[in-house]
Structures are given as structure tokens and as C-alpha cells.
CSV table of C-alpha atoms in Angstrom, one decimal:
chain,number,residue,atom,x,y,z
A,1,MET,CA,43.9,85.3,85.4
A,2,PHE,CA,41.1,83.8,83.9
A,3,LEU,CA,41.0,80.8,86.1
A,4,GLU,CA,41.3,82.9,89.2
A,5,ILE,CA,38.3,85.0,88.2
A,6,VAL,CA,36.3,81.7,87.5
A,7,GLY,CA,37.3,80.2,90.8
A,8,ALA,CA,36.3,83.4,92.6
A,9,ILE,CA,32.8,83.2,91.0
A,10,MET,CA,32.2,79.6,91.5
A,11,LEU,CA,33.8,79.1,94.9
A,12,PRO,CA,31.1,80.8,97.1
A,13,PRO,CA,28.2,78.8,95.5
A,14,LEU,CA,30.2,75.6,95.8
A,15,ILE,CA,30.8,76.2,99.4
A,16,TRP,CA,27.1,77.0,99.8
A,17,VAL,CA,26.1,73.7,98.1
A,18,VAL,CA,28.5,71.7,100.3
A,19,TRP,CA,27.3,73.3,103.5
A,20,ILE,CA,23.6,72.6,102.6
A,21,TYR,CA,24.6,69.0,102.0
A,22,ILE,CA,26.5,68.5,105.1
A,23,LYS,CA,23.7,70.3,107.1
A,24,HIS,CA,21.1,67.9,105.5
A,25,LEU,CA,23.1,64.9,106.5
A,26,VAL,CA,23.2,66.0,110.1
A,27,ASP,CA,19.6,66.8,110.1
A,28,CYS,CA,19.0,63.2,108.8
A,29,LEU,CA,20.2,61.7,111.9
A,30,ALA,CA,17.0,62.8,113.7
A,31,TYR,CA,14.8,61.1,111.4
A,32,PRO,CA,13.9,57.3,111.1
A,33,ARG,CA,16.6,55.4,109.1
A,34,GLY,CA,16.3,55.5,105.4
A,35,PRO,CA,18.3,55.5,102.0
A,36,PHE,CA,21.5,57.6,102.1
A,37,PRO,CA,20.7,60.9,100.2
A,38,LEU,CA,23.0,62.2,97.4
A,39,PRO,CA,23.9,65.7,96.9
A,40,PHE,CA,21.3,68.1,95.5
A,41,VAL,CA,18.7,65.2,94.3
A,42,GLY,CA,18.5,63.5,97.6
A,43,ASN,CA,16.9,60.0,96.9
A,44,ALA,CA,14.5,61.2,94.2
A,45,TYR,CA,16.7,59.5,91.5
A,46,LEU,CA,15.0,56.2,92.7
A,47,PHE,CA,11.8,57.3,91.1
A,48,ARG,CA,13.2,56.6,87.6
A,49,LYS,CA,12.5,52.9,88.4
A,50,SER,CA,8.8,53.0,89.3
A,51,LYS,CA,6.0,55.2,90.6
A,52,PRO,CA,7.0,56.9,94.0
A,53,TYR,CA,4.3,55.1,96.0
A,54,LYS,CA,5.5,51.9,94.7
A,55,GLU,CA,9.1,52.6,95.2
A,56,PHE,CA,8.1,53.4,98.8
A,57,VAL,CA,6.7,49.9,99.1
A,58,LYS,CA,10.1,48.4,98.1
A,59,LEU,CA,12.0,50.7,100.3
A,60,GLY,CA,9.8,49.7,103.2
A,61,LYS,CA,11.1,46.0,102.9
A,62,THR,CA,14.5,47.3,103.7
A,63,TYR,CA,13.8,50.1,106.2
A,64,GLY,CA,10.6,49.2,107.7
A,65,ASP,CA,7.2,50.8,107.4
A,66,VAL,CA,8.3,54.3,108.6
A,67,PHE,CA,11.4,55.5,107.1
A,68,GLY,CA,13.2,58.7,106.1
A,69,PHE,CA,13.5,59.8,102.4
A,70,SER,CA,15.2,62.9,100.9
A,71,ILE,CA,14.0,64.9,98.0
A,72,GLY,CA,16.4,67.6,97.2
A,73,SER,CA,17.6,68.8,100.8
A,74,ILE,CA,14.2,68.1,102.3
A,75,ARG,CA,14.0,64.9,104.6
A,76,TYR,CA,10.5,63.4,104.6
A,77,VAL,CA,9.1,60.7,106.8
A,78,VAL,CA,7.3,58.0,104.5
A,79,VAL,CA,4.7,55.8,106.3
A,80,ASN,CA,3.5,52.7,104.5
A,81,SER,CA,1.5,50.8,107.1
A,82,LEU,CA,-2.0,51.0,108.4
A,83,GLU,CA,-0.9,51.3,112.1
A,84,GLY,CA,1.5,54.2,111.1
A,85,ILE,CA,-1.0,56.0,108.9
A,86,GLN,CA,-3.8,55.9,111.5
A,87,GLU,CA,-1.3,57.3,114.0
A,88,VAL,CA,-0.5,60.3,111.6
A,89,LEU,CA,-4.1,61.0,110.6
A,90,ILE,CA,-6.2,60.0,113.6
A,91,LYS,CA,-4.5,58.9,116.8
A,92,LYS,CA,-2.0,61.7,116.8
A,93,GLY,CA,-3.8,63.8,114.3
A,94,SER,CA,-3.1,67.0,116.2
A,95,HIS,CA,0.7,66.1,116.3
A,96,PHE,CA,0.8,65.9,112.4
A,97,ALA,CA,-1.9,68.3,111.2
A,98,GLY,CA,0.6,71.0,109.8
A,99,ARG,CA,1.2,71.8,106.3
A,100,PRO,CA,4.6,72.5,104.7
A,101,LYS,CA,5.7,76.1,104.0
A,102,ILE,CA,7.5,75.1,101.0
A,103,ALA,CA,5.0,77.0,98.9
A,104,THR,CA,5.7,77.5,95.2
A,105,PHE,CA,2.7,80.0,95.2
A,106,ASN,CA,3.3,83.1,97.5
A,107,ARG,CA,-0.4,83.4,98.3
A,108,ASN,CA,-1.0,79.6,98.9
A,109,THR,CA,-0.9,80.0,102.7
A,110,ASN,CA,-4.2,81.8,102.5
A,111,SER,CA,-5.9,78.6,101.5
A,112,LEU,CA,-7.7,76.1,103.8
A,113,ILE,CA,-5.6,73.2,102.4
A,114,ASN,CA,-2.3,74.8,103.0
A,115,SER,CA,-3.0,76.3,106.5
A,116,ASP,CA,-1.5,75.1,109.7
A,117,PRO,CA,-3.8,74.3,112.7
A,118,GLY,CA,-4.8,77.4,114.6
A,119,PRO,CA,-7.5,80.0,114.7
A,120,ARG,CA,-7.2,80.7,111.0
A,121,PHE,CA,-7.6,77.0,110.0
A,122,LYS,CA,-10.5,76.5,112.2
A,123,VAL,CA,-12.4,79.5,110.9
A,124,LEU,CA,-11.5,78.8,107.3
A,125,ARG,CA,-12.8,75.2,107.7
A,126,LYS,CA,-16.0,76.4,109.4
A,127,LEU,CA,-16.4,79.0,106.7
A,128,ALA,CA,-16.2,76.2,104.0
A,129,SER,CA,-18.3,73.6,105.6
A,130,THR,CA,-21.0,76.0,106.7
A,131,SER,CA,-21.1,77.7,103.3
A,132,LEU,CA,-21.5,74.2,101.6
A,133,LYS,CA,-24.4,73.3,104.0
A,134,ILE,CA,-26.0,76.5,103.4
A,135,TYR,CA,-26.0,76.4,99.6
A,136,ALA,CA,-26.1,72.6,98.6
A,137,GLU,CA,-28.9,71.8,101.0
A,138,GLY,CA,-27.3,68.7,102.1
A,139,LEU,CA,-27.3,65.5,100.0
A,140,LEU,CA,-30.4,66.2,98.0
A,141,GLY,CA,-29.1,69.5,96.8
A,142,MET,CA,-25.8,67.9,95.6
A,143,GLU,CA,-27.6,65.1,94.1
A,144,ARG,CA,-29.9,67.5,92.1
A,145,ILE,CA,-27.1,69.3,90.6
A,146,ALA,CA,-25.2,66.1,89.7
A,147,ILE,CA,-28.3,64.7,87.9
A,148,GLY,CA,-28.6,67.9,85.9
A,149,GLU,CA,-25.1,67.6,84.6
A,150,TYR,CA,-25.5,63.9,83.9
A,151,CYS,CA,-28.3,65.0,81.6
A,152,GLU,CA,-25.9,66.9,79.5
A,153,LEU,CA,-23.3,64.2,79.5
A,154,ASN,CA,-25.9,61.6,78.4
A,155,LYS,CA,-26.9,63.9,75.4
A,156,MET,CA,-23.2,63.9,74.4
A,157,LEU,CA,-22.8,60.2,74.8
A,158,GLN,CA,-25.9,59.6,72.7
A,159,SER,CA,-24.4,61.5,69.8
A,160,ILE,CA,-21.2,59.3,69.7
A,161,LYS,CA,-22.9,56.5,67.8
A,162,ASP,CA,-21.0,53.4,68.9
A,163,GLU,CA,-17.6,54.9,67.8
A,164,PRO,CA,-14.4,54.5,69.8
A,165,VAL,CA,-14.0,57.6,71.9
A,166,SER,CA,-11.7,58.9,74.7
A,167,VAL,CA,-13.8,60.0,77.6
A,168,HIS,CA,-11.1,61.7,79.6
A,169,LYS,CA,-12.1,65.2,78.5
A,170,ILE,CA,-15.8,64.5,78.6
A,171,MET,CA,-15.7,63.3,82.4
A,172,GLU,CA,-13.2,66.1,83.3
A,173,GLN,CA,-15.7,68.7,81.9
A,174,SER,CA,-18.8,67.1,83.4
A,175,THR,CA,-17.4,66.9,86.8
A,176,LEU,CA,-15.8,70.4,86.7
A,177,ASN,CA,-19.2,71.8,85.6
A,178,ILE,CA,-20.8,70.3,88.8
A,179,ILE,CA,-18.3,72.3,90.8
A,180,CYS,CA,-18.8,75.5,88.7
A,181,THR,CA,-22.5,75.2,89.2
A,182,ILE,CA,-22.1,74.9,93.0
A,183,LEU,CA,-19.4,77.7,93.3
A,184,PHE,CA,-20.6,80.2,90.6
A,185,ASN,CA,-24.3,79.2,89.7
A,186,HIS,CA,-23.1,78.8,86.2
A,187,ARG,CA,-22.8,75.9,83.9
A,188,TYR,CA,-20.3,76.5,81.0
A,189,GLU,CA,-20.6,75.3,77.4
A,190,ASP,CA,-17.7,73.2,76.3
A,191,ASP,CA,-16.2,75.8,74.1
A,192,ASN,CA,-16.4,78.8,76.6
A,193,GLN,CA,-12.9,80.4,76.9
A,194,GLU,CA,-13.2,80.9,80.7
A,195,PHE,CA,-14.2,77.3,81.1
A,196,GLN,CA,-11.3,76.1,79.0
A,197,ASP,CA,-8.9,78.3,81.2
A,198,ILE,CA,-10.5,76.8,84.3
A,199,ILE,CA,-9.8,73.1,82.9
A,200,LYS,CA,-6.3,74.1,81.9
A,201,TYR,CA,-5.1,75.5,85.1
A,202,SER,CA,-6.8,72.7,87.1
A,203,SER,CA,-5.2,70.0,85.1
A,204,LEU,CA,-1.9,71.9,85.3
A,205,ILE,CA,-2.0,71.8,89.1
A,206,VAL,CA,-2.4,68.2,89.5
A,207,GLN,CA,-0.1,67.3,86.7
A,208,THR,CA,2.8,69.8,87.8
A,209,PHE,CA,2.8,69.3,91.4
A,210,ASN,CA,2.9,66.2,93.5
A,211,GLU,CA,4.4,65.3,97.0
A,212,THR,CA,7.6,63.9,95.6
A,213,SER,CA,8.4,66.5,92.8
A,214,TYR,CA,11.7,68.6,92.9
A,215,VAL,CA,9.8,71.8,92.7
A,216,SER,CA,7.8,71.0,95.9
A,217,SER,CA,11.1,70.5,97.8
A,218,ILE,CA,13.3,73.0,96.0
A,219,PRO,CA,11.1,76.2,95.5
A,220,LEU,CA,14.0,78.1,93.9
A,221,LEU,CA,13.5,75.9,90.8
A,222,ARG,CA,10.3,77.7,89.9
A,223,TYR,CA,12.7,80.5,88.8
A,224,PHE,CA,14.6,78.5,86.4
A,225,PRO,CA,13.4,78.1,82.8
A,226,THR,CA,12.0,74.6,83.0
A,227,ALA,CA,8.8,73.0,81.8
A,228,THR,CA,7.5,73.0,85.6
A,229,SER,CA,8.3,76.7,86.2
A,230,ARG,CA,6.4,77.7,83.0
A,231,ASN,CA,3.4,75.7,84.2
A,232,ILE,CA,3.4,77.4,87.5
A,233,PHE,CA,3.4,80.9,85.9
A,234,GLU,CA,0.6,79.6,83.6
A,235,ILE,CA,-1.4,78.4,86.5
A,236,ILE,CA,-1.1,81.7,88.3
A,237,ARG,CA,-1.8,83.7,85.1
A,238,LEU,CA,-5.0,81.8,84.4
A,239,ARG,CA,-6.2,81.2,87.9
A,240,ASP,CA,-6.0,84.5,89.8
A,241,PRO,CA,-7.9,86.7,87.5
A,242,ILE,CA,-10.8,84.2,87.1
A,243,LEU,CA,-11.2,83.8,90.9
A,244,LYS,CA,-10.8,87.5,91.5
A,245,ARG,CA,-13.3,88.4,88.8
A,246,LYS,CA,-16.0,85.9,90.1
A,247,LEU,CA,-15.7,87.2,93.7
A,248,GLN,CA,-16.1,90.9,92.7
A,249,GLU,CA,-19.1,90.1,90.4
A,250,HIS,CA,-20.6,88.2,93.4
A,251,ARG,CA,-20.0,91.1,95.7
A,252,LYS,CA,-21.7,93.5,93.4
A,253,SER,CA,-24.7,91.6,93.0
A,254,TYR,CA,-24.7,90.0,96.5
A,255,ASP,CA,-28.2,89.6,98.3
A,256,GLU,CA,-28.2,87.9,101.6
A,257,ASN,CA,-31.8,87.0,101.0
A,258,ASN,CA,-31.1,85.2,97.8
A,259,LEU,CA,-28.1,83.0,98.0
A,260,ARG,CA,-27.2,81.8,94.4
A,261,ASP,CA,-24.3,79.6,95.1
A,262,ILE,CA,-21.2,78.7,97.4
A,263,THR,CA,-19.5,82.1,96.5
A,264,ASP,CA,-22.7,83.9,97.9
A,265,ALA,CA,-22.7,81.6,100.9
A,266,LEU,CA,-18.9,82.3,101.6
A,267,ILE,CA,-19.6,86.0,101.4
A,268,LYS,CA,-22.5,85.6,103.9
A,269,VAL,CA,-20.7,83.5,106.3
A,270,SER,CA,-17.6,85.9,106.2
A,271,LEU,CA,-19.8,88.8,107.1
A,272,ASP,CA,-21.4,87.0,110.0
A,273,SER,CA,-20.6,88.9,113.1
A,274,GLU,CA,-20.1,85.8,115.4
A,275,MET,CA,-17.5,84.4,112.8
A,276,SER,CA,-15.7,87.7,112.9
A,277,GLU,CA,-15.3,87.6,116.8
A,278,GLU,CA,-13.7,84.0,116.5
A,279,LEU,CA,-11.0,85.2,114.1
A,280,THR,CA,-8.1,87.3,115.2
A,281,GLU,CA,-7.3,88.1,111.6
A,282,LYS,CA,-10.0,89.6,109.1
A,283,ILE,CA,-11.2,87.1,106.4
A,284,THR,CA,-9.7,88.6,103.1
A,285,ASP,CA,-10.6,88.2,99.6
A,286,ASP,CA,-7.6,86.0,99.2
A,287,ASN,CA,-9.0,83.6,101.8
A,288,ILE,CA,-12.3,83.4,100.0
A,289,GLU,CA,-10.6,83.0,96.6
A,290,PHE,CA,-8.4,80.2,97.7
A,291,LEU,CA,-11.3,78.5,99.3
A,292,LEU,CA,-13.0,78.5,95.9
A,293,ASN,CA,-9.8,77.2,94.4
A,294,ASP,CA,-9.7,74.4,97.0
A,295,PHE,CA,-13.2,73.4,96.2
A,296,MET,CA,-12.4,73.5,92.5
A,297,ILE,CA,-9.4,71.2,92.6
A,298,ALA,CA,-10.7,68.8,95.2
A,299,GLY,CA,-14.1,68.5,93.9
A,300,SER,CA,-13.4,67.8,90.1
A,301,GLU,CA,-10.1,66.1,89.6
A,302,THR,CA,-10.6,63.3,92.0
A,303,SER,CA,-14.2,62.6,90.9
A,304,SER,CA,-13.4,62.6,87.2
A,305,SER,CA,-10.4,60.2,87.8
A,306,THR,CA,-12.4,57.7,89.9
A,307,ILE,CA,-15.2,57.5,87.2
A,308,LEU,CA,-12.5,57.0,84.6
A,309,TRP,CA,-10.9,54.3,86.8
A,310,PHE,CA,-14.4,52.7,87.2
A,311,ILE,CA,-14.8,52.4,83.5
A,312,VAL,CA,-11.2,50.9,83.3
A,313,TYR,CA,-12.2,48.2,85.8
A,314,MET,CA,-15.5,47.6,83.8
A,315,LEU,CA,-13.3,46.8,80.8
A,316,HIS,CA,-10.9,44.6,82.7
A,317,TRP,CA,-13.7,42.8,84.6
A,318,PRO,CA,-16.6,43.1,82.3
A,319,GLN,CA,-18.8,40.5,84.1
A,320,TYR,CA,-19.7,43.1,86.7
A,321,GLN,CA,-21.5,45.3,84.1
A,322,ASP,CA,-24.5,43.1,83.9
A,323,LYS,CA,-24.4,42.2,87.5
A,324,LEU,CA,-24.7,46.0,88.5
A,325,HIS,CA,-27.3,46.8,85.8
A,326,ASP,CA,-29.4,43.9,86.9
A,327,GLU,CA,-29.3,45.2,90.6
A,328,ILE,CA,-30.3,48.6,89.3
A,329,THR,CA,-33.2,47.3,87.3
A,330,GLU,CA,-34.3,45.1,90.2
A,331,VAL,CA,-34.4,48.1,92.7
A,332,ALA,CA,-35.9,50.5,90.2
A,333,SER,CA,-38.3,48.0,88.4
A,334,ASP,CA,-40.4,50.8,86.9
A,335,ASN,CA,-37.5,51.7,84.5
A,336,ARG,CA,-36.4,54.8,86.5
A,337,TYR,CA,-33.0,56.0,87.5
A,338,VAL,CA,-32.0,55.0,91.0
A,339,SER,CA,-31.6,57.8,93.5
A,340,LEU,CA,-29.7,58.2,96.8
A,341,LYS,CA,-32.8,57.0,98.7
A,342,ASP,CA,-32.3,53.7,96.8
A,343,LYS,CA,-28.6,53.4,98.0
A,344,PRO,CA,-29.2,51.2,100.9
A,345,MET,CA,-30.8,48.5,98.7
A,346,LEU,CA,-27.9,48.6,96.1
A,347,HIS,CA,-25.3,46.5,97.9
A,348,LEU,CA,-23.1,45.2,95.0
A,349,MET,CA,-23.2,48.9,93.8
A,350,GLN,CA,-21.9,50.3,97.0
A,351,ALA,CA,-19.3,47.7,97.1
A,352,ALA,CA,-18.2,48.4,93.5
A,353,ILE,CA,-17.8,52.0,94.3
A,354,TYR,CA,-15.9,51.3,97.4
A,355,GLU,CA,-13.7,48.8,95.6
A,356,THR,CA,-13.0,51.4,92.9
A,357,LEU,CA,-11.9,54.0,95.5
A,358,ARG,CA,-9.5,51.4,97.1
A,359,LEU,CA,-8.0,49.9,94.0
A,360,SER,CA,-7.6,53.3,92.2
A,361,SER,CA,-6.2,55.1,95.3
A,362,VAL,CA,-6.6,58.3,93.2
A,363,VAL,CA,-4.6,60.3,95.7
A,364,PRO,CA,-1.8,57.7,96.4
A,365,LEU,CA,0.1,59.8,98.8
A,366,GLY,CA,-2.5,61.9,100.3
A,367,LEU,CA,-1.2,65.5,101.0
A,368,VAL,CA,2.0,66.3,103.0
A,369,HIS,CA,1.4,66.5,106.7
A,370,LYS,CA,3.9,68.4,109.0
A,371,ALA,CA,4.9,67.4,112.5
A,372,MET,CA,3.7,70.3,114.8
A,373,GLU,CA,5.7,69.0,117.8
A,374,ASN,CA,8.2,66.3,118.5
A,375,SER,CA,6.5,63.0,118.3
A,376,SER,CA,6.8,59.4,117.1
A,377,ILE,CA,5.2,57.0,114.5
A,378,CYS,CA,5.3,53.4,115.4
A,379,GLY,CA,7.9,54.0,118.1
A,380,LYS,CA,10.2,55.8,115.8
A,381,PHE,CA,11.1,59.4,116.7
A,382,VAL,CA,9.9,62.2,114.4
A,383,PRO,CA,11.2,65.7,115.0
A,384,LYS,CA,9.1,69.0,115.1
A,385,GLY,CA,8.7,70.4,111.5
A,386,ALA,CA,9.3,67.0,109.8
A,387,LEU,CA,7.2,66.5,106.7
A,388,ILE,CA,5.1,63.3,106.5
A,389,LEU,CA,4.0,61.3,103.5
A,390,THR,CA,1.1,58.8,104.2
A,391,ASN,CA,1.3,56.0,101.4
A,392,LEU,CA,-2.4,55.2,101.1
A,393,TRP,CA,-1.7,53.3,98.0
A,394,SER,CA,0.6,50.9,100.0
A,395,MET,CA,-2.3,50.3,102.6
A,396,HIS,CA,-4.9,49.9,100.1
A,397,HIS,CA,-2.9,47.2,98.3
A,398,ASP,CA,-1.4,45.4,101.1
A,399,GLU,CA,-2.0,41.6,100.9
A,400,SER,CA,-2.0,41.5,104.8
A,401,TYR,CA,-5.5,43.3,104.7
A,402,TRP,CA,-6.7,42.6,101.0
A,403,LYS,CA,-6.7,39.2,99.5
A,404,ASN,CA,-5.8,39.5,95.9
A,405,ALA,CA,-5.2,43.2,96.5
A,406,MET,CA,-4.4,44.0,92.8
A,407,SER,CA,-7.8,42.7,91.6
A,408,PHE,CA,-11.2,44.4,91.4
A,409,TYR,CA,-13.4,42.3,93.6
A,410,PRO,CA,-16.4,44.1,95.1
A,411,GLU,CA,-17.6,40.9,96.8
A,412,ARG,CA,-14.9,41.6,99.5
A,413,TRP,CA,-17.3,44.3,100.7
A,414,LEU,CA,-20.3,41.9,101.1
A,415,GLU,CA,-21.4,39.7,103.9
A,416,LYS,CA,-22.3,36.2,103.2
A,417,SER,CA,-26.0,37.3,103.2
A,418,GLY,CA,-25.0,39.6,100.2
A,419,GLU,CA,-25.5,42.8,102.2
A,420,PHE,CA,-22.9,45.6,101.9
A,421,ASN,CA,-20.7,46.3,104.9
A,422,SER,CA,-18.2,49.0,104.8
A,423,LYS,CA,-16.4,47.7,108.0
A,424,LEU,CA,-15.3,44.6,106.3
A,425,GLY,CA,-12.4,46.8,104.8
A,426,TYR,CA,-10.7,48.7,107.9
A,427,ALA,CA,-7.5,49.4,106.0
A,428,TYR,CA,-9.3,51.9,103.8
A,429,LEU,CA,-8.9,55.8,103.8
A,430,PRO,CA,-9.5,57.0,100.3
A,431,PHE,CA,-10.5,60.6,101.8
A,432,SER,CA,-8.0,60.6,104.4
A,433,ASN,CA,-9.3,61.1,108.0
A,434,GLY,CA,-8.9,63.1,111.1
A,435,PRO,CA,-8.4,66.9,111.4
A,436,ARG,CA,-7.3,67.2,107.7
A,437,SER,CA,-9.9,64.9,106.2
A,438,CYS,CA,-11.4,65.6,102.8
A,439,LEU,CA,-14.0,68.4,102.9
A,440,GLY,CA,-15.5,67.4,99.6
A,441,GLU,CA,-16.0,63.7,100.6
A,442,THR,CA,-19.8,64.0,100.6
A,443,LEU,CA,-19.9,65.7,97.4
A,444,ALA,CA,-17.5,63.3,95.6
A,445,LYS,CA,-19.6,60.3,96.9
A,446,THR,CA,-22.7,61.8,95.7
A,447,GLU,CA,-21.2,62.5,92.2
A,448,LEU,CA,-19.8,58.9,92.0
A,449,PHE,CA,-23.2,57.5,92.9
A,450,VAL,CA,-25.2,59.5,90.3
A,451,PHE,CA,-22.9,59.2,87.4
A,452,ILE,CA,-21.9,55.5,87.8
A,453,THR,CA,-25.5,54.1,88.4
A,454,ARG,CA,-26.9,56.2,85.4
A,455,LEU,CA,-23.9,55.2,83.1
A,456,LEU,CA,-24.3,51.6,84.0
A,457,LYS,CA,-28.1,51.8,83.5
A,458,ASP,CA,-27.8,53.6,80.1
A,459,TYR,CA,-24.7,51.9,78.6
A,460,ARG,CA,-22.3,49.0,78.1
A,461,PHE,CA,-18.6,49.8,77.9
A,462,GLU,CA,-16.5,47.6,75.5
A,463,MET,CA,-13.0,47.7,74.0
A,464,PRO,CA,-12.6,48.7,70.3
A,465,THR,CA,-11.6,45.8,68.1
A,466,GLY,CA,-8.0,45.0,68.1
A,467,LYS,CA,-7.0,47.5,71.0
A,468,GLU,CA,-5.3,46.4,74.3
A,469,LEU,CA,-7.0,46.9,77.5
A,470,PRO,CA,-6.0,50.2,79.2
A,471,SER,CA,-3.2,50.1,81.7
A,472,LEU,CA,-3.9,49.6,85.4
A,473,ASP,CA,-1.0,52.0,86.3
A,474,GLY,CA,-2.0,55.5,86.6
A,475,ARG,CA,-0.2,58.9,85.8
A,476,SER,CA,2.0,60.7,88.4
A,477,GLY,CA,0.9,63.7,90.0
A,478,ILE,CA,-1.2,64.9,93.1
A,479,THR,CA,-3.8,62.5,91.8
A,480,SER,CA,-3.2,59.4,89.7
A,481,PRO,CA,-5.8,59.1,86.8
A,482,PRO,CA,-5.6,56.5,84.3
A,483,TYR,CA,-3.6,57.1,81.1
A,484,ASP,CA,-5.8,58.1,78.1
A,485,PHE,CA,-7.8,55.2,76.5
A,486,GLU,CA,-10.6,54.6,74.1
A,487,VAL,CA,-13.9,52.9,74.6
A,488,VAL,CA,-16.9,52.1,72.7
A,489,ILE,CA,-20.1,53.2,74.6
A,490,ILE,CA,-23.0,51.2,73.4
A,491,PRO,CA,-26.5,52.3,74.5
A,492,ARG,CA,-28.5,49.5,76.3
A,493,ASN,CA,-32.0,50.8,74.9
């Protein structure tokens, strides 16, 4: 009797699992050839051996640069090559401009990053780009804000007194404060509780989610008592009240003749009558809140990770510290800091920043794209609705395009005359491209220039005595920051 009851309980879910697996195998026939998926886990077990983007490179040697790969019961198309990635992002950008509806947050589809192409996406992108231009006053406005935050960072570094220190939290707070100033016209002190909550939920988002996680492909897992599900609910608990409160505060004190920040600019543009005519649906508070969230995540995490990687490379290739410092002092001979107007004369500096973005590949798999129609990539059929992973890391480390691809070598970006030329590296898309290109690219480049040039002018970076150099492998997540490391920061003057 007992066995009959257990059988009656277990049989329906077992039939459901078998049916889902068989259906998945049938669906795989419409995708490019790839490794055979196992029940429930698909091919994700392969990630035990190495980082997903590196495992994809290995699999590409067997299945080609465009192949199918399963995570759970979701089949992806992985693209490793420059040719294929350019097809997805640029040449056939409209074919692959969708986003997956496998949302672990119910409200996520209200954001710009997670919207499919269409009237809503166009207006949200216009809302974001117009607001950024209105408030930040172009490059000079962004540069001014970044300089102000570097002054605070410099005070903190001056107080360290040549002691070994981990700079992860310091850089994270500095870049996040730039975004908070732009979004909310408010700079937080380090011990402010709201700021700590923003830091926590921002970090949890990039740590918890990546394009190859089970929770991204099996949304039901969010309801199981796992570390990932706890992180998801913690993100929602921290994030939603902060964004809602910030928007409500701005609405109460809004003055169209005195725009204080991006939030005010978003309110202004959303009230624009011409904008309203373009949109078939009303712009909601959810839309604005998630645009603020998009700015927050995209504008802080990638910048702080890139600055940290630059410091790592200065420790591994220390000869560039003096070379870059000498170029700065030559251009700014009056002992001032260089500014964006000096950038065209800083050839090695520009090359070093480009090389940092290439070698670090901070967002190694970009964001997931979705096929909006039946199409093809490098001649291989891709069905409508297929999810696409663009392996930017593979392209940025391909020896076919980059000699000594695993080495930090800024000179690859310089002509024989010593002049910087960005066109020398054509297999290079750190900010993606096409219809879904990164909206915060200009801000990120400004932050990197301001912080890196000032850090090199003011300090030297050295390893603590007896410590090993930091790893050149990054953490797994949406972004790939370096593992925590300590460094001795020595004032030059």
C-alpha cells in the first residue's frame, strides 16, 4: 500500500521530467550541432572544469565557432568567432536584438536592458540617452563629476601610509558614488546605510546572475531554498524600496527649470508631449525605476572592475607604470592633471586603456540575445526564439587576431610612429555594438581616463613583500572582476 501511494505521488512528476527532456532533445535538432545534453542539467556540468567562456573555446574546437549548448532545458547558440559575433551584433543586429523572457524578477521586463525591440524599447532608449545628455552636459559634465570623486578617493589613499591594502571595496564605492551623483545628485559617505544597501544589491546582482547560471535557465529554482534564491529575494528587498523612494522624493521636489540629476531629467523627458505621442503605452514609474537600476549596474560594476584589472596588469607588467607616468608629465609639464582635452596627445595611455578592456573582457559573454526571427549565423540555421551567447572573451583572446593574446601589450595599438590607432584592433567589442550596444560607454570611458591617469600621476603600485602576484583569471558572474588582492600604494610626491 505504501509503495502504491509513493508511486502515485512520484509518477506524474517523473512523466513530466521525461516529457520535458524528450521535448528538449527534439528542439535541439533545430539548433547548430553541439554537445549532447543530460537530463535536467543539460551541458552545464562541463563548467566544473573551467570558466564558461574558456570551456566554450574548447568546445568550439570540436563543434565549430557556432554551436548549440544546453543549460537545464534551455538550448543556447554559442558564438566564438569575430565573424559570427559581428553577424549577431551588427550585420544582422535586428534579427538578434531580443532579450530572453526567462526573467527571475517579474518586473524586469520594464527595464531597457530586458526589453525586446519595439516601440517600448525605442522610447526607453531615447528616454535614457536624452536624459543623460540633458544632465551630464556631454563629456565635460561627466569628467567634472569623475574628477570630484577622484579627489575623495585620493584623500583616502593618502591616509593608507604605504601599507598593503585591498582596493576592491574602495574602487567599488568610488565608481558607484559617481553614478549616485549623476542619478540622485547625492554623494554618499562610506558608512551611510542606504549606500551600503546599494553596494550590496549591486554586488549581489552581478555575482548571482550570469548568462550560464542554472537560475537564469530554470526560473523555478528561485523558489527553492538555495543560496541563489536567497540572494534574489535579498536583491528585491534592498533594491525596490530605494529606487521607489528616490523617484518619489524627486517627483515631490521636481522643478523643470532646475534639473538636478538624471532622475529629474528622466521625469522631464517622460512628461514631454512629443515623447508621449511616440509611445503606445504610458511610461510608468516602473520604467523609470528600472532605467535608474540599469544605469546603476552598468555604470559602476564594469568601471570598477576595469580599474582593478588595470592595477593588476601594472603589477604583472610594472615597466608600464613609469612609461605612462612619463607620458603624463610630458603632456602636462606644469605638474597639473591631464584632462580629456589632452587625450589625443596621450598615445600610450589610450593604448593601455584599450588593452586593459581587451585583456580583461570584463563582460566576457556580453548579455544574452534572442533571435526575433528564423535566421542564420555563419551559415548555420538559428530558429526564432533561440538565445544567443556572444563569447567576447574568445574574440579578444584569439591568437588569429592578437599576437601574444594573453599578454598585456599596449604597443599593439600604436603605429610605428608611436601614434595611437584604435583601428589596429578590429576584433574588439568591449562595449558590444549594434542595436543593443552599451548606453553607458561614454561615461565608462570618461571614468577610466580620469581615474587611471590620476592614479598613475599620484602613485606607484607594488606587491607586498612575500605575496604572490594576483591571478589573471577573474571571478564568474555577469562581469568578471579580479579576485581580491592586496597592493602597496606608494605616493610619487
